[in-house]
XYZ file of C-alpha atoms in Angstrom:
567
model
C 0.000 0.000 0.000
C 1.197 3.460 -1.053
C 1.377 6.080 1.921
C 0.521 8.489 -0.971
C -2.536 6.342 -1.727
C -3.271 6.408 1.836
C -3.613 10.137 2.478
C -5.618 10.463 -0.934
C -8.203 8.341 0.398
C -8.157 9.289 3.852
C -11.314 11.048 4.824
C -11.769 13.814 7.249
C -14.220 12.761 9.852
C -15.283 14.946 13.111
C -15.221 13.314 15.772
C -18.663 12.834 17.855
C -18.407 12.567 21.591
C -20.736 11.489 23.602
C -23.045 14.085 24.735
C -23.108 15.156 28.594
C -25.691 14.884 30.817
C -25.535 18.269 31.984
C -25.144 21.729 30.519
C -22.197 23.669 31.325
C -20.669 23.688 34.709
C -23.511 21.996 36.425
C -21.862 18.843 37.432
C -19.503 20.143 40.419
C -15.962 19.370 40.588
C -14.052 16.416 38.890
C -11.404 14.928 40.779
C -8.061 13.599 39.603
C -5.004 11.448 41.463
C -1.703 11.023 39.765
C 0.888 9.297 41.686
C 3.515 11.204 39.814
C 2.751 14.697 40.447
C 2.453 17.550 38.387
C 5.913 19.721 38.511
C 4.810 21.787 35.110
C 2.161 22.418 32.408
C 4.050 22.838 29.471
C 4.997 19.807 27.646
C 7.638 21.142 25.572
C 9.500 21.722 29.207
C 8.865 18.101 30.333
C 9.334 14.603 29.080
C 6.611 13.504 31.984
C 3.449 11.878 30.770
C 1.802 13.130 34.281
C 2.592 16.600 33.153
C 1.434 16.431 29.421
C -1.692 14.731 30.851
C -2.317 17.842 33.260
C -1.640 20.219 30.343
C -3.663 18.781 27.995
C -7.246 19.752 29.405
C -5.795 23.080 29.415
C -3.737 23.277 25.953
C -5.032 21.834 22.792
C -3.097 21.011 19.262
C -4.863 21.011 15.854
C -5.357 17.571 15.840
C -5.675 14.334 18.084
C -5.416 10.694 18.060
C -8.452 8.501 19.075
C -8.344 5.422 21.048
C -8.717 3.987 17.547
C -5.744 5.011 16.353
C -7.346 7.784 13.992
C -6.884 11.634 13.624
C -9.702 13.872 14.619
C -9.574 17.658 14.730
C -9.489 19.386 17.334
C -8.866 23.279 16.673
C -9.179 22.509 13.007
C -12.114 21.904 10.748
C -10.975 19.140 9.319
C -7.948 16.834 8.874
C -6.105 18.272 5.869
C -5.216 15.280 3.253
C -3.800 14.891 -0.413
C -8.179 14.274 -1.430
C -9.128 17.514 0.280
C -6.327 19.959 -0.999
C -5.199 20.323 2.709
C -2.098 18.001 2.042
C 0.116 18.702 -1.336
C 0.300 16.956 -3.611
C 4.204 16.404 -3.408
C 3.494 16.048 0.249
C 5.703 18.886 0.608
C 3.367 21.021 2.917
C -0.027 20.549 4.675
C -2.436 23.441 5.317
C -4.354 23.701 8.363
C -7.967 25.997 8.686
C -8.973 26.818 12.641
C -12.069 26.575 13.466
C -13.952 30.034 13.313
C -14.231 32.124 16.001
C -11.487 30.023 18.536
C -10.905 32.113 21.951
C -8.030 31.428 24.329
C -9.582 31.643 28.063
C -8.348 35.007 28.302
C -11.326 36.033 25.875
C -8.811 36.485 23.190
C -8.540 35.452 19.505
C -6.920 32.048 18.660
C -4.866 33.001 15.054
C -2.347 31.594 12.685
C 0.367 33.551 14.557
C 0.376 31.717 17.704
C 1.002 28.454 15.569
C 3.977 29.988 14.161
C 5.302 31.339 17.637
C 5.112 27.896 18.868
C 7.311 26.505 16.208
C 9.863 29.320 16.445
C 9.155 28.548 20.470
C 10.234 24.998 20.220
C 13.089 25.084 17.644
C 14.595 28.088 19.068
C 18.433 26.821 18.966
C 18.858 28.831 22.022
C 16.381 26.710 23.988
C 16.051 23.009 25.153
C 12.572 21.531 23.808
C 11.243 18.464 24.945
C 9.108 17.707 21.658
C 11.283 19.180 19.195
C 10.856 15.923 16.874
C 7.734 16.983 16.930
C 9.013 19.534 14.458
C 11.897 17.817 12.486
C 11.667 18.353 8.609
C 9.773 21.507 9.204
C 11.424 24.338 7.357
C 8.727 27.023 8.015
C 5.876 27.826 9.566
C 3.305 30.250 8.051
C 0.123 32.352 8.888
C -1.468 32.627 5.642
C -4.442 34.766 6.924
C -5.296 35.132 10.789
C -7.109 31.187 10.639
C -4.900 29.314 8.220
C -1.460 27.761 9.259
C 0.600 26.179 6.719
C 3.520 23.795 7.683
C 6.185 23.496 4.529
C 8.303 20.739 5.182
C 12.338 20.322 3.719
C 11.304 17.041 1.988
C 8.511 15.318 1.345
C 6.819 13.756 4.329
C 4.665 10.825 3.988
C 3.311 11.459 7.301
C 2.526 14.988 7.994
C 0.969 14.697 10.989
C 3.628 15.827 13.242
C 3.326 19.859 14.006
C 0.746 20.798 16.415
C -0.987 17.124 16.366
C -1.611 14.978 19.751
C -1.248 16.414 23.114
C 2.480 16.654 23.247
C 2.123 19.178 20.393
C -0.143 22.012 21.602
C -0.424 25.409 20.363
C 0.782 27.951 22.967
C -0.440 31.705 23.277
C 2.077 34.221 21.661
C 0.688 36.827 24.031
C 1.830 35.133 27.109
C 4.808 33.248 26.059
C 6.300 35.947 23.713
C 9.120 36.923 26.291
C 9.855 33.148 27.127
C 12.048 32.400 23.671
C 15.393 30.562 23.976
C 17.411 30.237 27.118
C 14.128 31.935 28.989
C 11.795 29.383 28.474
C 12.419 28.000 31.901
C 12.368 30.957 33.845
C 8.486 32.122 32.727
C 7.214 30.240 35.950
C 3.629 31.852 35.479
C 2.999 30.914 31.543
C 4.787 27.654 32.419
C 2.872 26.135 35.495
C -0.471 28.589 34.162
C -0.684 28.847 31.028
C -3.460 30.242 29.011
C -5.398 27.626 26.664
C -8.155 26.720 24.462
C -9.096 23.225 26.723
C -12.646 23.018 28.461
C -10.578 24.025 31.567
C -8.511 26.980 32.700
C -5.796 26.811 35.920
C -6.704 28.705 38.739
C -3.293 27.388 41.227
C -0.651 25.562 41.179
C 1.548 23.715 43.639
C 4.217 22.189 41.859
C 4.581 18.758 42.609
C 1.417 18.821 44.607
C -2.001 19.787 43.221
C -3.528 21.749 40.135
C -6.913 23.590 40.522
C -8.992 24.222 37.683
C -11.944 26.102 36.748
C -14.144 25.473 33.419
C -13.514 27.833 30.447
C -15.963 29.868 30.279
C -14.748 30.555 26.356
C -14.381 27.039 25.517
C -16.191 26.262 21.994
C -18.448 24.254 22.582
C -21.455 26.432 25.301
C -22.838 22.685 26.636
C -18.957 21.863 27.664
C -17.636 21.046 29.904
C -20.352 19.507 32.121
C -17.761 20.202 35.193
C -17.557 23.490 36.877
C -13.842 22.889 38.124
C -11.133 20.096 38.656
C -8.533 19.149 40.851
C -5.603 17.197 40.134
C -3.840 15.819 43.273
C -0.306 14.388 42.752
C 1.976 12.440 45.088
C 1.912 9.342 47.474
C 1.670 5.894 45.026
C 0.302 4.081 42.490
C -2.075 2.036 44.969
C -3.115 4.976 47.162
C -4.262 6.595 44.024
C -6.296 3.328 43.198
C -7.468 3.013 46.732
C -8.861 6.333 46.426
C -11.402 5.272 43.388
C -12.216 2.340 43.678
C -12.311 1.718 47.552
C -12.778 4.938 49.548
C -14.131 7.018 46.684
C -12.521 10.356 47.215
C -11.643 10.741 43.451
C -13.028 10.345 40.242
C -10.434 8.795 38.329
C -6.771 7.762 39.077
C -4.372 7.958 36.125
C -1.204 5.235 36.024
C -2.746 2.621 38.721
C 0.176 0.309 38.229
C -0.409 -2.158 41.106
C -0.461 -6.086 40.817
C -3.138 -8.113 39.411
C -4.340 -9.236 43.048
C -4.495 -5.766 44.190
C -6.618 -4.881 41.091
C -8.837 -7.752 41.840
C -9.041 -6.880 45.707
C -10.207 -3.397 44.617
C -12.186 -4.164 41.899
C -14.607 -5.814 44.661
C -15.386 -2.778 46.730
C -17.860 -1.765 43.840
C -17.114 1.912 43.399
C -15.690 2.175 40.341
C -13.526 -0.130 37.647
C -10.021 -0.410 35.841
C -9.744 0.272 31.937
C -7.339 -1.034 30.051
C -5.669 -0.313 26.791
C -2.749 -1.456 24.568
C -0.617 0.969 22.562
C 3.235 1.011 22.339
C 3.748 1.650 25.616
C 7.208 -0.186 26.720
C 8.792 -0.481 30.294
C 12.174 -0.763 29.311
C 15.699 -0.361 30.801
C 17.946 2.222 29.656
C 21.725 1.993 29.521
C 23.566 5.025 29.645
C 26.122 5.441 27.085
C 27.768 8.529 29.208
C 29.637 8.624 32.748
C 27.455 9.436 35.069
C 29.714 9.679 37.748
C 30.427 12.703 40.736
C 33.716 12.630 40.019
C 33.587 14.241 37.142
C 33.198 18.100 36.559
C 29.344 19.193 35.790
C 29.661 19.925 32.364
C 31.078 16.855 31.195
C 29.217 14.307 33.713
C 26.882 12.180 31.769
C 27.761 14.032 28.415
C 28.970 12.703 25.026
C 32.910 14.118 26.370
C 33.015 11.119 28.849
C 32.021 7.786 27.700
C 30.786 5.148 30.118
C 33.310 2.807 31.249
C 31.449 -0.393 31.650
C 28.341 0.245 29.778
C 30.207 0.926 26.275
C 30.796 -2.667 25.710
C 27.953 -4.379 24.628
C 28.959 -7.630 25.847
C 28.296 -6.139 29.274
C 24.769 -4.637 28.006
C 23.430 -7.909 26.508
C 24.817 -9.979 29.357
C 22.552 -7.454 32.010
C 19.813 -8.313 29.256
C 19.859 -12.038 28.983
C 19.969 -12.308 32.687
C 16.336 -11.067 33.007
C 13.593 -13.190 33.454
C 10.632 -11.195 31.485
C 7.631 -13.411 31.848
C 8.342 -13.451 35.640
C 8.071 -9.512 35.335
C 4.834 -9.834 33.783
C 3.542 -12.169 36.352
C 4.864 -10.394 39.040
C 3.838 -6.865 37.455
C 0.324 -6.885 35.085
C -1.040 -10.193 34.467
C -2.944 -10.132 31.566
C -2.264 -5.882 31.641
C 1.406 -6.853 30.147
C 3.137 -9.242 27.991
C 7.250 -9.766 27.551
C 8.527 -7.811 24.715
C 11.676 -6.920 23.017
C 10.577 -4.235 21.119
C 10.965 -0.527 21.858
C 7.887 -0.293 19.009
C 5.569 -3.422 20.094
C 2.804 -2.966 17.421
C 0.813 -2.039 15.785
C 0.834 -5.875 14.136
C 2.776 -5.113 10.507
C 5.079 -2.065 12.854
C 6.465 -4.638 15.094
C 9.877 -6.524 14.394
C 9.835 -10.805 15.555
C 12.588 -9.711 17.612
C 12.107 -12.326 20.215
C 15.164 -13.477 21.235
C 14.692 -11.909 24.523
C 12.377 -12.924 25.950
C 13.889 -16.254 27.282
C 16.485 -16.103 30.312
C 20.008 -16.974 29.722
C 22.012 -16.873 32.604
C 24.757 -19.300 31.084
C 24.783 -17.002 28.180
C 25.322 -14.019 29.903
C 28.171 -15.514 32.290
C 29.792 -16.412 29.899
C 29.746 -12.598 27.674
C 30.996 -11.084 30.862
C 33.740 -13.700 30.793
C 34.579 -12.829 27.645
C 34.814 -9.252 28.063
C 36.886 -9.615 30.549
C 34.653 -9.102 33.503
C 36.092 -11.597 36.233
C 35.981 -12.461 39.942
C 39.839 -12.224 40.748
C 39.603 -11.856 44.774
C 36.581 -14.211 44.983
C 34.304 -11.570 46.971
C 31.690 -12.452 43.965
C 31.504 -9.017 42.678
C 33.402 -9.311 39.099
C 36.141 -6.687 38.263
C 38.573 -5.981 35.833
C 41.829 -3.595 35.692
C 40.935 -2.688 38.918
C 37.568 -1.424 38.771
C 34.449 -3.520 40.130
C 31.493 -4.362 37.676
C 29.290 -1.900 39.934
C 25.882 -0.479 38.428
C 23.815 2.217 40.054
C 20.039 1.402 39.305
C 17.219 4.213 39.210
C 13.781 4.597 38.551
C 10.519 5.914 40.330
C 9.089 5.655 43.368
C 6.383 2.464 42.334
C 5.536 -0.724 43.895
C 5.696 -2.559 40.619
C 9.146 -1.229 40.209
C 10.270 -1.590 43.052
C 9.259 -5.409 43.030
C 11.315 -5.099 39.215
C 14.329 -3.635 41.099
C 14.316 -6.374 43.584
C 13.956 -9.070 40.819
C 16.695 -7.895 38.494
C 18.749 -6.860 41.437
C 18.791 -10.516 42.411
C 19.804 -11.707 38.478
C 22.391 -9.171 37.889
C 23.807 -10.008 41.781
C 23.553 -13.979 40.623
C 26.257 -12.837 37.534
C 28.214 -10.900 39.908
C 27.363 -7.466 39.197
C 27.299 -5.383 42.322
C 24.161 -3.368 42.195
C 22.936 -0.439 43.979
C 19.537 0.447 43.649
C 17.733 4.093 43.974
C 14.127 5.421 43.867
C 13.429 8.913 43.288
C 10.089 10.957 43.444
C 8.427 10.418 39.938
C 7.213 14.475 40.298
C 11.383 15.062 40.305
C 12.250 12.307 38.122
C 9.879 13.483 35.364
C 9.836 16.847 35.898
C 12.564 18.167 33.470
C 13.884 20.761 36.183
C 17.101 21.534 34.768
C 18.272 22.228 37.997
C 17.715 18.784 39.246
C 20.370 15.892 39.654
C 17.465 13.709 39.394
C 15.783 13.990 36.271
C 15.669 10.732 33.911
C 17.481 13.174 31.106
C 20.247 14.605 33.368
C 20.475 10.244 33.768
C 23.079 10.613 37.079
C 23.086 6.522 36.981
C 24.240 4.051 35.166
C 21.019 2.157 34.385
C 17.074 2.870 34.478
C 13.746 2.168 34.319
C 10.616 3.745 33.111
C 8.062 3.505 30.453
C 7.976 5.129 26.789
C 5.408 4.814 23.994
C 4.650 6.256 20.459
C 1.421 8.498 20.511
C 0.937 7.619 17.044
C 0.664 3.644 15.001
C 3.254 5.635 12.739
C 6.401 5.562 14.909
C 8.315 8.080 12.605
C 8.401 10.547 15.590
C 9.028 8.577 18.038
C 11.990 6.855 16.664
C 13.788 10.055 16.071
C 14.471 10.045 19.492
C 17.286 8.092 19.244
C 18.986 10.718 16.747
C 22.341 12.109 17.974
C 20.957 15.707 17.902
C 18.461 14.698 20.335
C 20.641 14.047 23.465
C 20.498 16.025 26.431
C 23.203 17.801 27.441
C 24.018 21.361 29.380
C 23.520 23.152 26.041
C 20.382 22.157 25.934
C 18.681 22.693 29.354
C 19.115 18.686 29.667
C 16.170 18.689 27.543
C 15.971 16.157 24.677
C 14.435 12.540 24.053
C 17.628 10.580 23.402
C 18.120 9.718 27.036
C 20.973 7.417 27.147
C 22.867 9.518 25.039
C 22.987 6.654 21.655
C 24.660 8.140 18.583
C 24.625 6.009 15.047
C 25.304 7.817 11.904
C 23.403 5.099 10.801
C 20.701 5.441 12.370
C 20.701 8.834 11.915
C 20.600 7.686 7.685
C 18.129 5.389 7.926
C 15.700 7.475 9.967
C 16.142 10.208 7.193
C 15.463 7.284 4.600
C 12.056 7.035 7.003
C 11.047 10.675 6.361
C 11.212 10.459 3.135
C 9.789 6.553 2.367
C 5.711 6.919 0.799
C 5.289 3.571 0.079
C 3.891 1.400 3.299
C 5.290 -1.840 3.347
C 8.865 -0.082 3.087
C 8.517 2.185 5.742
C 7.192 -0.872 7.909
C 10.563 -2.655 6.983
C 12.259 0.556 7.932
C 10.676 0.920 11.226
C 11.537 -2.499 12.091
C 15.303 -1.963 11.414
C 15.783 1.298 13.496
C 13.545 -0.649 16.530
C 16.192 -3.093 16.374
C 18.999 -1.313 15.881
C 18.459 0.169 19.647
C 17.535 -2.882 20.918
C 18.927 -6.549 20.216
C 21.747 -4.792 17.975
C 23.059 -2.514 20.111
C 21.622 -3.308 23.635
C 21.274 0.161 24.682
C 17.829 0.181 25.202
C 16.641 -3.249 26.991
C 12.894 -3.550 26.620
C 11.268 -5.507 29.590
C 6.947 -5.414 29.217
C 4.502 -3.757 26.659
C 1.990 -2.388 28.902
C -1.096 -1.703 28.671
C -2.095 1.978 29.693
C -4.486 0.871 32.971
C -6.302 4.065 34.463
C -9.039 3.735 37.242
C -12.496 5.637 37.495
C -15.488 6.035 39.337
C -18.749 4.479 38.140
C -20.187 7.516 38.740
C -17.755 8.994 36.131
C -19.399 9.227 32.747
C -17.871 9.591 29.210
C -14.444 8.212 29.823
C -12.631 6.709 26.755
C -8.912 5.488 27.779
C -6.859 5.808 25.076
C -3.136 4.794 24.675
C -2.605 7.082 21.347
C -2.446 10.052 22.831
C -3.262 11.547 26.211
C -5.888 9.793 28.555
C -7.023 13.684 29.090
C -7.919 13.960 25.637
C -11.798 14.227 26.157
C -12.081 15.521 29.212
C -14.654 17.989 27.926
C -17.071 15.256 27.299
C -16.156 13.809 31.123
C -19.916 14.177 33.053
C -21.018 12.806 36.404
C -23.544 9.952 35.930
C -26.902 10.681 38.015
């Protein structure tokens, strides 16, 4: 099939939400728990799904994905393809109309300007932007007339539905973030943690890492939505206090990220107030090797940059050993139950996206002995920690604060201890550890260990995007405000080729193939990214909680609008 053919036949649909019980503001407060807190509400500051969640039922893009995978506009009219003109021909640009009359909460106009400022906002070179492969290929941005944005790209782009589509790609006011360009960007603490949006809800306070307050906007489009007159998100505490407090004691209305065990879900599930969703995406809980020192020793500046290689982790005899020693269906067991399945796939599906790289998924502890052995990695004093020149196969081990990981870090703790790897193990706040503060030492981009854990997924079935991650000119570093998706600091001219090949590839089948290479390529070829369970995205709400569609495209928030209290 012909990516070409694809857009020409693709047809624009609106999407129809359910209608709400209720006319505007009549249905009280809605109440959200995230155990992972909310430390900002701009998502081109953060890579932290708990913060792009929070943002998105203030910010909106032009587009989002549905739970079925599809586009639907959002502040458009219609999804622009090759049929309807919106899309050219050459699939060299695509041409966006708003939808008339779009306010921001403020009262003000919504215009083709603010879409430009948001691409000069995110690819300022000055700056460090969390999405900015939201924006590769893009060589200009352009308001045609105040309500039409086009989006030329360098090449031609069989997909073109990158720039200012799913909740990671909003568009931002110009008005309030025109002072905020470059180097700045993190210091505008009031457009950052309030900003002003086009959602069904406006921010009214913020605590970082605490709790968001929300009131509905009274400008939003649509005069019916939304049914609730004001939201709270409260963040903090853990994944099973945020359950507990749906489903058993029924303080809150929905509980984002309930990653507890299957018995817990079950115990829970009993109590009668409310139900777990489910849904399977790409979403991957993977290790992540760095390829960088991460250690104090060195001066800040070069610590966990390209300048200072890692001096265990750069042999990948040492990464596939740590790999082979895992036991991945015990994970599942241990973890999700029927909520996960063993992978080794950074891209999992959708079925014709995903590799038959399998060979992970059994344990090899004999096969990983004997890599170590071969790199050189010995016991030589018998304490049964292996070393070598000196230096003691030692691995500090980070993630989140989570009782699933936690349980992980035990597990693998005990594998990697059984092939003589000493291991130390650390769990940080997930409101620091996602929170992007560039000030932090404990940020998953700054990456101050050696190994660690956390989950990752494509918000689109075409992983384009999301597989420019691994690019070299993605890396965090100082020069970049440690922002950047490349977290464990990979670099593969190769890669780098055949990802360009990928941006430029119409037909399907051939971008598939493509796809499949560059997944494995960061996985079984090179080790540096060890994926452990696809997940499925498992939420929590009240039964009292009407109009709730989980979705594992793009942000769980992405309907909140339609969210009504069921009399």
């Amino acid at each position: 099939m012909n990516m070409k053919a694809a857009l020409l036949g693709a047809a624009a649909v609106l999407g129809l939400a359910p209608a709400a019980f209720a006319e505007r503001g009549t249905d009280g407060e809605v109440k959200l728990t995230f155990p992972q807190a909310v430390s900002i509400m701009n998502p081109y500051l953060t890579g932290g799904t708990k913060d792009i969640l929070a943002a998105a039922m203030v910010l909106e893009p032009l587009a989002v994905v549905d739970p079925n995978g599809v586009l639907v506009p959002r502040l458009a009219i219609e999804i622009p393809t090759v049929e309807n003109g919106g899309v050219s021909a050459d699939l060299t640009s695509i041409t966006w109309k708003l939808v008339p009359g779009l306010k921001w909460s403020d009262g003000s106009p919504v215009t083709a300007d603010d879409a430009v400022f948001t691409w000069q906002y995110c690819t300022d070179p000055a700056g460090g932007c969390s999405q900015a492969t939201k924006y590769d290929g893009v060589a200009s941005v352009e308001a045609v007339d105040p309500s039409t944005i086009k989006v030329t790209f360098s090449a031609p782009k069989p997909n073109p539905y990158t720039a200012f589509v799913s909740g990671l790609s909003p568009i931002l006011q110009k008005a309030q973030f025109a002072n905020c360009l470059g180097a700045a960007a993190p210091t505008c603490t009031d457009a950052n943690t309030m900003p002003i949006g086009t959602g069904p809800f406006k921010v009214t306070g913020f605590t970082v890492n605490d709790t968001v307050t929300m009131a509905m906007n009274e400008n939003y489009r649509d005069p019916a939505k939304p049914a609730f007159a004001s939201a709270v998100i409260k963040g903090g505490g853990d994944a099973e206090s945020s359950a507990r407090a749906v489903m058993e004691t029924g303080e809150f209305d929905y509980a984002w990220n309930t990653q507890i065990p299957p018995d817990s879900q079950a115990a829970m599930a009993a109590a009668g107030k409310g139900q777990f969703v489910v849904a399977f995406g790409t979403l991957v809980e993977r290790l992540e090797m760095n390829m960088t020192d991460p250690s104090p020793d060195l001066p800040e500046g070069e610590r966990a940059t390209v300048k200072a290689p890692h001096p265990i982790l750069s042999d990948i005899r040492v990464r596939t050993a740590l790999s082979k020693a895992i036991d991945r269906s015990i994970l599942v067991e241990v973890g999700y139950g029927a909520g996960g399945k063993p992978t080794c796939n950074v891209i999992p599906g959708p079925e014709g996206w995903a590799s038959d790289n399998e060979g992970c998924i059994a344990q090899d502890m004999a096969g990983a002995k004997a890599l170590l052995d071969e790199a050189g990695w010995t016991d030589s004093d018998g304490d049964g920690i292996r070393d070598k020149d000196g230096k003691k196969l030692s691995i500090l081990f980070q993630t989140t604060v989570n009782p699933i990981r936690q349980d992980f870090q035990a597990l693998i703790k005990d594998w990697w201890t059984e092939l003589g790897v000493e291991v130390e193990l650390k769990a940080i706040d997930p409101g620091v550890f996602f929170g992007g503060d560039p000030g932090s030492p404990d940020t998953f981009q700054k990456f101050y260990a050696d190994v660690e854990m956390y989950a990752n997924n494509s918000e689109s079935p075409d992983p384009e995007s999301y597989l420019a991650q691994y690019l070299c000119s993605k890396i965090p570093s100082p020069e970049t405000q440690w922002q950047g998706e490349n977290i464990n600091r990979f670099c593969s001219a190769d890669y780098d080729a055949l990802h360009a090949e990928l941006t430029k590839t119409t037909d399907l089948a051939k971008r598939q193939d493509i796809a499949k290479k560059l997944n494995d390529m960061v996985t079984k070829d090179s080790m540096v990214v060890v994926p452990l369970v696809h997940r499925g995205t498992l939420s929590a709400h009240a039964n009292s909680l009407g109009g709730v569609q989980i979705n594992a495209w793009d942000m769980e928030t992405w309907n909140t609008a339609d969210w009504f209290r069921i009399k």
